[in-house]
PDB file of C-alpha atoms in Angstrom:
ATOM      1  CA  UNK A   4       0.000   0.000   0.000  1.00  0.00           C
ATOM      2  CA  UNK A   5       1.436   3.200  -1.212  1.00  0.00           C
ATOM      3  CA  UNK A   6      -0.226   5.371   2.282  1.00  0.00           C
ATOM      4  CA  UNK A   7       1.733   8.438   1.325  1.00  0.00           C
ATOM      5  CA  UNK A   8       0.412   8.518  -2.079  1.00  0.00           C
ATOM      6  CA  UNK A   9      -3.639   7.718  -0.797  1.00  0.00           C
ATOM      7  CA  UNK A  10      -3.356  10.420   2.014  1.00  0.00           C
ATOM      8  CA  UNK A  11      -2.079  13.106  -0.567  1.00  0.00           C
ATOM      9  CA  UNK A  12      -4.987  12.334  -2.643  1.00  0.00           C
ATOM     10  CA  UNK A  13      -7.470  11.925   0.346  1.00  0.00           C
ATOM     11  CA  UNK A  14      -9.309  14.750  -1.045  1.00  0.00           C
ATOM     12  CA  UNK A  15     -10.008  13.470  -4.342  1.00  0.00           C
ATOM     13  CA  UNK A  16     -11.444  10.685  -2.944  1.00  0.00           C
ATOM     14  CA  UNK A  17     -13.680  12.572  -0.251  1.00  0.00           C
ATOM     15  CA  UNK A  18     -14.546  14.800  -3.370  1.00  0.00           C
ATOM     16  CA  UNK A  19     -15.503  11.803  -5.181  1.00  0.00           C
ATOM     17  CA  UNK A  20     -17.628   9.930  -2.100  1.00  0.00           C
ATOM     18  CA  UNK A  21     -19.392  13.407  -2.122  1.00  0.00           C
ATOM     19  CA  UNK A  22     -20.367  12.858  -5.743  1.00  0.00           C
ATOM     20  CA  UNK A  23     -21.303   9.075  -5.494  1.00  0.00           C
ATOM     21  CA  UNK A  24     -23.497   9.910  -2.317  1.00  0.00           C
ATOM     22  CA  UNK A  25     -25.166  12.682  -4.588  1.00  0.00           C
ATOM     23  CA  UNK A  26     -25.818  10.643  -7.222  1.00  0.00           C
ATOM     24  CA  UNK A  27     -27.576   7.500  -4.902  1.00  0.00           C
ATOM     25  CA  UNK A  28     -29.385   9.942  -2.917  1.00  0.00           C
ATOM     26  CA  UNK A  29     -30.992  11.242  -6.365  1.00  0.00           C
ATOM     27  CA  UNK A  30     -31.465   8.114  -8.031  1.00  0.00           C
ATOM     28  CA  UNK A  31     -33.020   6.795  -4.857  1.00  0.00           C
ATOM     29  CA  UNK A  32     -35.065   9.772  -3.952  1.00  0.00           C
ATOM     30  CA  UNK A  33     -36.410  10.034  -7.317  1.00  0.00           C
ATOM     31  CA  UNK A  34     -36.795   6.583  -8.255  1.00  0.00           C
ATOM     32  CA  UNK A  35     -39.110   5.683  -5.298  1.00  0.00           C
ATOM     33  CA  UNK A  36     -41.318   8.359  -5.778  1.00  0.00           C
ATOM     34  CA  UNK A  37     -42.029   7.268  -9.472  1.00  0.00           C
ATOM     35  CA  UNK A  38     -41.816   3.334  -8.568  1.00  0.00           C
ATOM     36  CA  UNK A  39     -44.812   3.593  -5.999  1.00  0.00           C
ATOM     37  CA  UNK A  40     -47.745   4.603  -8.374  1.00  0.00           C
ATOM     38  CA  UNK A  41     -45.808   2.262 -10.815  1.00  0.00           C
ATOM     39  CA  UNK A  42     -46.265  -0.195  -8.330  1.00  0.00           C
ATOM     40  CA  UNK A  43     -49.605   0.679  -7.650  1.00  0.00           C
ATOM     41  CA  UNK A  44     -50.675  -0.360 -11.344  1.00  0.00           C
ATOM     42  CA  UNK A  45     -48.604  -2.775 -11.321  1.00  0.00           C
ATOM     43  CA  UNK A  46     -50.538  -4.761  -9.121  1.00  0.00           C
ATOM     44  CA  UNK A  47     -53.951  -4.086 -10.646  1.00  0.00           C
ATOM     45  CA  UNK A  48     -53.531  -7.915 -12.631  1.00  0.00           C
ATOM     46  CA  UNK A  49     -54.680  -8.329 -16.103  1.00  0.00           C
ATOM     47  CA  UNK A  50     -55.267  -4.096 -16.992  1.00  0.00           C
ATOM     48  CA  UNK A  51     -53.697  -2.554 -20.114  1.00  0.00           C
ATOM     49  CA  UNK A  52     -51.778  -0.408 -17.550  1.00  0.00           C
ATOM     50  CA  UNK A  53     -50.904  -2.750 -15.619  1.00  0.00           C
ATOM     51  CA  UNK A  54     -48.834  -4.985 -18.673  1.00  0.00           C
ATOM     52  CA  UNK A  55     -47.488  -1.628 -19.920  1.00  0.00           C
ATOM     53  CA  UNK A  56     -45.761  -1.358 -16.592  1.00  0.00           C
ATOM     54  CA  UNK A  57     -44.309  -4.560 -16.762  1.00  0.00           C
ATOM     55  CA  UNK A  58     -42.709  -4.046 -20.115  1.00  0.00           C
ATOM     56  CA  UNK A  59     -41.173  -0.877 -18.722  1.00  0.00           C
ATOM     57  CA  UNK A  60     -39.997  -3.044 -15.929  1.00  0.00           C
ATOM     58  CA  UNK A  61     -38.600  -6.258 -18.078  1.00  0.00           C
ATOM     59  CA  UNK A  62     -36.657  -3.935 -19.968  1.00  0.00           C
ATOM     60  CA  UNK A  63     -34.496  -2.517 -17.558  1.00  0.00           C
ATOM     61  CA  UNK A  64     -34.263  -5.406 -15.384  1.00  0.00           C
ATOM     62  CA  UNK A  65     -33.264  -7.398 -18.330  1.00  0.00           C
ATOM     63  CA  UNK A  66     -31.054  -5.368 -19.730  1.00  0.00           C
ATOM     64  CA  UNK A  67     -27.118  -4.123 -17.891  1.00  0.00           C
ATOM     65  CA  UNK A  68     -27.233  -0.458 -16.514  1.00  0.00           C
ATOM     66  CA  UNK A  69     -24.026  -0.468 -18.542  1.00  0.00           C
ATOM     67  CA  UNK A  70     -25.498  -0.586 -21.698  1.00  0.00           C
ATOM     68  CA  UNK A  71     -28.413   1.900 -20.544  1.00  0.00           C
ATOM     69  CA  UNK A  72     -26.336   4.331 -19.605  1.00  0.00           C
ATOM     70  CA  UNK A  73     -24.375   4.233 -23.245  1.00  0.00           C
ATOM     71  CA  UNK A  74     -27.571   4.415 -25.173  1.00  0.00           C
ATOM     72  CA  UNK A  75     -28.758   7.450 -23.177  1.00  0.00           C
ATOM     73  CA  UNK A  76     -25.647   9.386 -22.993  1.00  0.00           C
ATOM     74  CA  UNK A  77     -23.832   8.118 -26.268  1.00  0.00           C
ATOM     75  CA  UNK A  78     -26.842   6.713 -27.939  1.00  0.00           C
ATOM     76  CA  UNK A  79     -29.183   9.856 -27.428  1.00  0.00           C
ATOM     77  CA  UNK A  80     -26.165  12.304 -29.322  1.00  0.00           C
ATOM     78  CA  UNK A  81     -26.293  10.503 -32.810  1.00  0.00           C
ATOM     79  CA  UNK A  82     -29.702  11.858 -33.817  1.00  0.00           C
ATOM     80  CA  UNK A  83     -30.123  15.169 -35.338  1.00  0.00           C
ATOM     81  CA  UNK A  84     -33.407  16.200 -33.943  1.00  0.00           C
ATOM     82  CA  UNK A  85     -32.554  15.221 -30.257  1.00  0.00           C
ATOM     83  CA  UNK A  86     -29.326  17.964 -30.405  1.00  0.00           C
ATOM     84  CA  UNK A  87     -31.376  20.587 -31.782  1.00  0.00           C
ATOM     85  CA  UNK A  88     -34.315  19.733 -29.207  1.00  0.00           C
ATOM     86  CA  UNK A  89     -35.010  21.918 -26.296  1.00  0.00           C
ATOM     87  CA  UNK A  90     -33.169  18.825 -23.932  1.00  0.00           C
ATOM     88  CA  UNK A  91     -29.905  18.798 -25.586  1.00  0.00           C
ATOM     89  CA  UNK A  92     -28.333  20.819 -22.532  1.00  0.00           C
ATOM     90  CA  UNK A  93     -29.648  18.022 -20.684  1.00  0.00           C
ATOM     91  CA  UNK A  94     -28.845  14.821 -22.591  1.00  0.00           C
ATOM     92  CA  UNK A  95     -25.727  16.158 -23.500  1.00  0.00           C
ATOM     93  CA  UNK A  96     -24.673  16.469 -19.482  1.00  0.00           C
ATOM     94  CA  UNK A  97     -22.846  13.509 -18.259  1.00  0.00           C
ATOM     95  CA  UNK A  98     -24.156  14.448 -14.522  1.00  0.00           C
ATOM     96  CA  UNK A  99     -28.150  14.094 -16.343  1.00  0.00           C
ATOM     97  CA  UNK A 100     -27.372  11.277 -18.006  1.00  0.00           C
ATOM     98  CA  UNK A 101     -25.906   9.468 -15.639  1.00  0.00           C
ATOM     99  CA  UNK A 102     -28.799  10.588 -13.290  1.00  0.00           C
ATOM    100  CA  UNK A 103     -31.931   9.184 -15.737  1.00  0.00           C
ATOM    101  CA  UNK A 104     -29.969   6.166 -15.950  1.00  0.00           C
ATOM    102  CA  UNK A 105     -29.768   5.311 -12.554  1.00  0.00           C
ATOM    103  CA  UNK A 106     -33.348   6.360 -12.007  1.00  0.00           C
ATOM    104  CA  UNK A 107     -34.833   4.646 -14.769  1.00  0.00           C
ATOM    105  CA  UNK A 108     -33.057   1.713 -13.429  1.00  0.00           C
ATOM    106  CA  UNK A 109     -33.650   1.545 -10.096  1.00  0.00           C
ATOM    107  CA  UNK A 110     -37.340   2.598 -10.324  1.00  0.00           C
ATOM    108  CA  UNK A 111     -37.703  -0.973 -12.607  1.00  0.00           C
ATOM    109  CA  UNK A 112     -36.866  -2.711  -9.561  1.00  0.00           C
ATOM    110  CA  UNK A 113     -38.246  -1.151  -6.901  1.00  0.00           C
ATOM    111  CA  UNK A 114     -41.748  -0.992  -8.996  1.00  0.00           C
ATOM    112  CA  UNK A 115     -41.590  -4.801  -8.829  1.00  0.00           C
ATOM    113  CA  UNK A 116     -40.796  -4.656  -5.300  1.00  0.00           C
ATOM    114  CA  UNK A 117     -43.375  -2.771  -4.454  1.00  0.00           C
ATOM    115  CA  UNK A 118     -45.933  -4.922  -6.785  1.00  0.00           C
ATOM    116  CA  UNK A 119     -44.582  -7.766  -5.093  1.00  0.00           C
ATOM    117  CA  UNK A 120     -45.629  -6.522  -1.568  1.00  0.00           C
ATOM    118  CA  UNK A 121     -48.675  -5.245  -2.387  1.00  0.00           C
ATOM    119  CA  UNK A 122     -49.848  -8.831  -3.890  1.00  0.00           C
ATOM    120  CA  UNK A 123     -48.366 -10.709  -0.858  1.00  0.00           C
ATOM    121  CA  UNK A 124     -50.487  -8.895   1.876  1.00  0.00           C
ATOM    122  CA  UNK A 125     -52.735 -10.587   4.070  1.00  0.00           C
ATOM    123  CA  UNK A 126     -56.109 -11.272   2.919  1.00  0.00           C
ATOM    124  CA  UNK A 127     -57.658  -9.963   5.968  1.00  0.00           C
ATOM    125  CA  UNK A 128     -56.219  -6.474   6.258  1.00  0.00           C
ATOM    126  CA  UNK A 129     -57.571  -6.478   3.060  1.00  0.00           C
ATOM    127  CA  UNK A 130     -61.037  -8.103   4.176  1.00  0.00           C
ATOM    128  CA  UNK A 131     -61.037  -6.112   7.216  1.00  0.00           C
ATOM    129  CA  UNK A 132     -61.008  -2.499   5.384  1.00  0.00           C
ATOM    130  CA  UNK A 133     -63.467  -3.293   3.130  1.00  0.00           C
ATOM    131  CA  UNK A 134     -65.896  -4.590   6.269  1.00  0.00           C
ATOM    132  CA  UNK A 135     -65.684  -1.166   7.692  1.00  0.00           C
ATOM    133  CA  UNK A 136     -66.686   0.628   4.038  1.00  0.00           C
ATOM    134  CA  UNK A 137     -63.558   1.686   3.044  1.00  0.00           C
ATOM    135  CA  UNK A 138     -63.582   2.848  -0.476  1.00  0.00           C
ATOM    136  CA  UNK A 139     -60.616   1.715  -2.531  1.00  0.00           C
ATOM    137  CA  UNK A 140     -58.587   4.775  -2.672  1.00  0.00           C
ATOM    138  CA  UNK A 141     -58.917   5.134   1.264  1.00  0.00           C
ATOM    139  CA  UNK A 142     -58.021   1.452   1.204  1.00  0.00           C
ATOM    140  CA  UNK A 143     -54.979   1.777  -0.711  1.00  0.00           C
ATOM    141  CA  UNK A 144     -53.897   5.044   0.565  1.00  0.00           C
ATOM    142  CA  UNK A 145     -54.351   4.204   4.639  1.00  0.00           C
ATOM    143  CA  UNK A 146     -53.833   0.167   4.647  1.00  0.00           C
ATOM    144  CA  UNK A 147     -52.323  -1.234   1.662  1.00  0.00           C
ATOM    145  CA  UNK A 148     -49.903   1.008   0.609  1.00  0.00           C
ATOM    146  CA  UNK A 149     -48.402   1.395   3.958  1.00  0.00           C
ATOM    147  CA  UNK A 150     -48.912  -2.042   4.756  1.00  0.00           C
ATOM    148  CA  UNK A 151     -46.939  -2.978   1.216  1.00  0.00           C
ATOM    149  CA  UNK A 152     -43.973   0.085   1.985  1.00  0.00           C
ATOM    150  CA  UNK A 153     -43.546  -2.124   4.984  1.00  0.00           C
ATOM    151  CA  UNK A 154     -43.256  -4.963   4.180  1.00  0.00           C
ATOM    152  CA  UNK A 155     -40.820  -4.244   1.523  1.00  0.00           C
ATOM    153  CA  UNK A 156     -38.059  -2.790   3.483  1.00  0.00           C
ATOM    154  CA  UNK A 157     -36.228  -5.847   3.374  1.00  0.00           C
ATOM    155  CA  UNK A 158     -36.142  -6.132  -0.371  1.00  0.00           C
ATOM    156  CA  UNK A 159     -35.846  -2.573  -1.244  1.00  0.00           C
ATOM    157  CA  UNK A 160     -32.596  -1.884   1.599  1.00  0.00           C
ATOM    158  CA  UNK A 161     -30.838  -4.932  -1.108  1.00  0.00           C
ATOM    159  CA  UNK A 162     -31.622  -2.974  -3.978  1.00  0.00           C
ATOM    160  CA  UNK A 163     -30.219   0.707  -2.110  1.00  0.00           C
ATOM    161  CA  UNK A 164     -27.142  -1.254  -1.752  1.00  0.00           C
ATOM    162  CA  UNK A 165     -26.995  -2.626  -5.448  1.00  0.00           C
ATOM    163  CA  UNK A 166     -27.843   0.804  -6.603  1.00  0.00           C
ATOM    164  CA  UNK A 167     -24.793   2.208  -4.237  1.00  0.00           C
ATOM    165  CA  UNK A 168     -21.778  -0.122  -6.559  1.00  0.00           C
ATOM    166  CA  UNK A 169     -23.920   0.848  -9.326  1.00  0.00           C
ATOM    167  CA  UNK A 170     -23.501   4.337  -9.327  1.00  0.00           C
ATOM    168  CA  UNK A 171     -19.615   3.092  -9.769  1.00  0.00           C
ATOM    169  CA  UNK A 172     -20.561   3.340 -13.646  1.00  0.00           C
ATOM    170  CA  UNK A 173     -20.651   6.904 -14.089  1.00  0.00           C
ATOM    171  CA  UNK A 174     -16.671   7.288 -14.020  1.00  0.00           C
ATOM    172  CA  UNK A 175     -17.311   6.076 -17.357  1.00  0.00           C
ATOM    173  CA  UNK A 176     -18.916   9.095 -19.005  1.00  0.00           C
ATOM    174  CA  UNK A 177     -16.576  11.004 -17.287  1.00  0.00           C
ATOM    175  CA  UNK A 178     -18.031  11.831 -13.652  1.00  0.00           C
ATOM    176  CA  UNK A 179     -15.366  11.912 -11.174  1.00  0.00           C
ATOM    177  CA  UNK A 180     -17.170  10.119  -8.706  1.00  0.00           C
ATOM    178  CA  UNK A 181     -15.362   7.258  -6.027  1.00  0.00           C
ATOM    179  CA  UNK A 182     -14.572   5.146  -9.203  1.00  0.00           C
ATOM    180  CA  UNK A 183     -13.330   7.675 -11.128  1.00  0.00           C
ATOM    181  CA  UNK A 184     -11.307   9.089  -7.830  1.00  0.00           C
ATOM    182  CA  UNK A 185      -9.322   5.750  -7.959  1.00  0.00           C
ATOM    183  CA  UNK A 186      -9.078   5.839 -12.223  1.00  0.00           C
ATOM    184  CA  UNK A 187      -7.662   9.460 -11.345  1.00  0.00           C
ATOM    185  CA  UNK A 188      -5.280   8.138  -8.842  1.00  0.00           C
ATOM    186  CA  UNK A 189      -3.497   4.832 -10.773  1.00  0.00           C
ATOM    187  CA  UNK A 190      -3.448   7.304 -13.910  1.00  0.00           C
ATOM    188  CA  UNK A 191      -1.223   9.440 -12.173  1.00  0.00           C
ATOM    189  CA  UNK A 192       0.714   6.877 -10.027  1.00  0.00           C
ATOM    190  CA  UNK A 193       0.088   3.789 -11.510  1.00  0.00           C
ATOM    191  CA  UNK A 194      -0.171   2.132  -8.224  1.00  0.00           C
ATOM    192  CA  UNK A 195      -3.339  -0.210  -8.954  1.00  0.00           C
ATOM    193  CA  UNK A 196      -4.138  -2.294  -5.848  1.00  0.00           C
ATOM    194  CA  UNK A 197      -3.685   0.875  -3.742  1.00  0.00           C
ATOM    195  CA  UNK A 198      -6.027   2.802  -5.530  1.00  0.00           C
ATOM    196  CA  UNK A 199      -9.032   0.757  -5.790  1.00  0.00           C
ATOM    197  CA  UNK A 200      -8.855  -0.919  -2.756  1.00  0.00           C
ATOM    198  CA  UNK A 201      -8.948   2.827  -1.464  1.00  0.00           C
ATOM    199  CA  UNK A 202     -12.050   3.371  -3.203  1.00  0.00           C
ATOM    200  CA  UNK A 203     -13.013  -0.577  -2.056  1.00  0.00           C
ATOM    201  CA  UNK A 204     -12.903   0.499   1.503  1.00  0.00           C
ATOM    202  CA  UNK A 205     -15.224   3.830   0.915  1.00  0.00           C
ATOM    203  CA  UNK A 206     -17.735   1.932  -0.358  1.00  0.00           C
ATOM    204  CA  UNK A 207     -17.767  -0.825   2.080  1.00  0.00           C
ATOM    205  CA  UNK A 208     -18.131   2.350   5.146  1.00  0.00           C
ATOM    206  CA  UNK A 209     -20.932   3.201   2.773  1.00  0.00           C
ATOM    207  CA  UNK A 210     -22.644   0.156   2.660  1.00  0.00           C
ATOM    208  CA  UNK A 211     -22.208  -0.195   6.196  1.00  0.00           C
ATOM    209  CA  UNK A 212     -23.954   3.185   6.543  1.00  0.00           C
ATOM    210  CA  UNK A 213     -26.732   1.964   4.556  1.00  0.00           C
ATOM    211  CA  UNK A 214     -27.735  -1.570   5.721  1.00  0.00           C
ATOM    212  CA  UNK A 215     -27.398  -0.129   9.844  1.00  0.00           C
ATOM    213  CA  UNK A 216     -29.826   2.497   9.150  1.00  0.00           C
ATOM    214  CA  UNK A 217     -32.672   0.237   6.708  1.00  0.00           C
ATOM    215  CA  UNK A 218     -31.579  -2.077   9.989  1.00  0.00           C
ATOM    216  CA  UNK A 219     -32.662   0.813  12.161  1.00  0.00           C
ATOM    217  CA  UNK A 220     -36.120   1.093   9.495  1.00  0.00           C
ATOM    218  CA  UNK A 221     -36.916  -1.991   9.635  1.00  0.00           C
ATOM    219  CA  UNK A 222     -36.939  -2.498  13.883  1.00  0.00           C
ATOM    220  CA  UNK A 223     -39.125   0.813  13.785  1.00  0.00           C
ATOM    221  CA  UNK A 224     -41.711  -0.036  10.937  1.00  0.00           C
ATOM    222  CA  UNK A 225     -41.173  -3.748  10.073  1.00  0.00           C
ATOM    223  CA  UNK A 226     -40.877  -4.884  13.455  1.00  0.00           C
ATOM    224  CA  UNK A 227     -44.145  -4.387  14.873  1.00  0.00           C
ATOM    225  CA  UNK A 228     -46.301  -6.056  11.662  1.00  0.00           C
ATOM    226  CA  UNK A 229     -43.852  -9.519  12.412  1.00  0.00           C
ATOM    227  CA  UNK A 230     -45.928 -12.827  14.205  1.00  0.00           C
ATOM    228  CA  UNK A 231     -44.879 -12.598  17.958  1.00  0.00           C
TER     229      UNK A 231
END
């Protein structure tokens, strides 16, 4: 381990833990909030909606985030009529790109999660809400959906994590995130093993951050729904 050489570049690497954080935060934030209604209509079995949904979802869970991420940012560029478009500032920022990407992606997945949890509940929450007249908005909006948000904590703290090393892909369209820190780094020093196991260890603290707080989630919301 070349210490001398890591600690001069600390910085860099702080820099680029900034950046990573900043970019799972957004894909996160903004993937959940478009993956519950998804979800919703997801789970409404046998509706036009409902299929359309799932295509969106068997596409990017099919497909690598890799090769996402080339046909938006790369992909997008080659046609005429998208760089004279008012969102060429947008598609043509690595940050944006990069961004949609991981949002697109993410929300695939944590639709189905959601689905999934929604279709697993208990028949007699369900049973139970409609005995007192709930109407089916009220329904979804005061037991099932929270119910289903609960439930999937589990599931959706794995995909947070998978999302965290994903976000490792946008050094490649040049965002000097943790990745790119370490590219940075064994570029300038050539030192290899020092470098990435640098950027190893910032992600494991990060992951570590992650799973204790869903941990922390789960005992608070999760918990209490478990058989005693």
């Amino acid at each position: 381990m070349s210490l001398d050489i890591i600690f001069e570049n600390l910085p860099l690497y702080l820099s680029g833990a900034w950046t990573t954080f900043q970019l799972l935060l957004v894909s996160l934030l903004l993937g959940l909030l478009f993956a519950v209604p998804l979800g919703v209509l997801r789970s409404f079995r046998g509706s036009l909606v409902s299929r359309a949904v799932w295509v969106y979802t068997y596409v990017f869970r099919g497909t690598p985030m890799l090769v996402q991420l080339f046909l938006i940012y790369y992909g997008l560029a080659q046609f005429e009529w998208v760089q004279q478009s008012s969102l060429w500032p947008l598609l043509s920022s690595a940050w944006f790109c990069a961004c949609l990407t991981f949002v697109l992606n993410t929300c695939a997945y944590t639709t189905e999660i959601i689905a999934g949890s929604i279709k697993a509940l208990p028949s007699g929450e369900i049973e139970a809400a409609k005995s007192i007249g709930m109407s089916r908005w009220v329904m979804f909006r005061r037991i099932i959906l929270p119910s289903a948000l609960r439930r999937s904590l589990p599931a959706y703290s794995n995909e947070a994590i998978f999302m965290l090393h994903g976000t490792s892909l946008a050094s490649i369209v040049t965002i000097l995130d943790l990745t790119g820190a370490a590219r940075v780094v064994n570029s300038a020093h050539y030192i290899p093993f020092s470098a990435f196991i640098t950027a190893a260890v910032f992600y494991f603290l990060m992951t570590l951050t992650l799973v204790g707080l869903f941990h922390k989630a789960e005992a608070r919301w999760l918990k209490p729904l478990m058989p005693r």
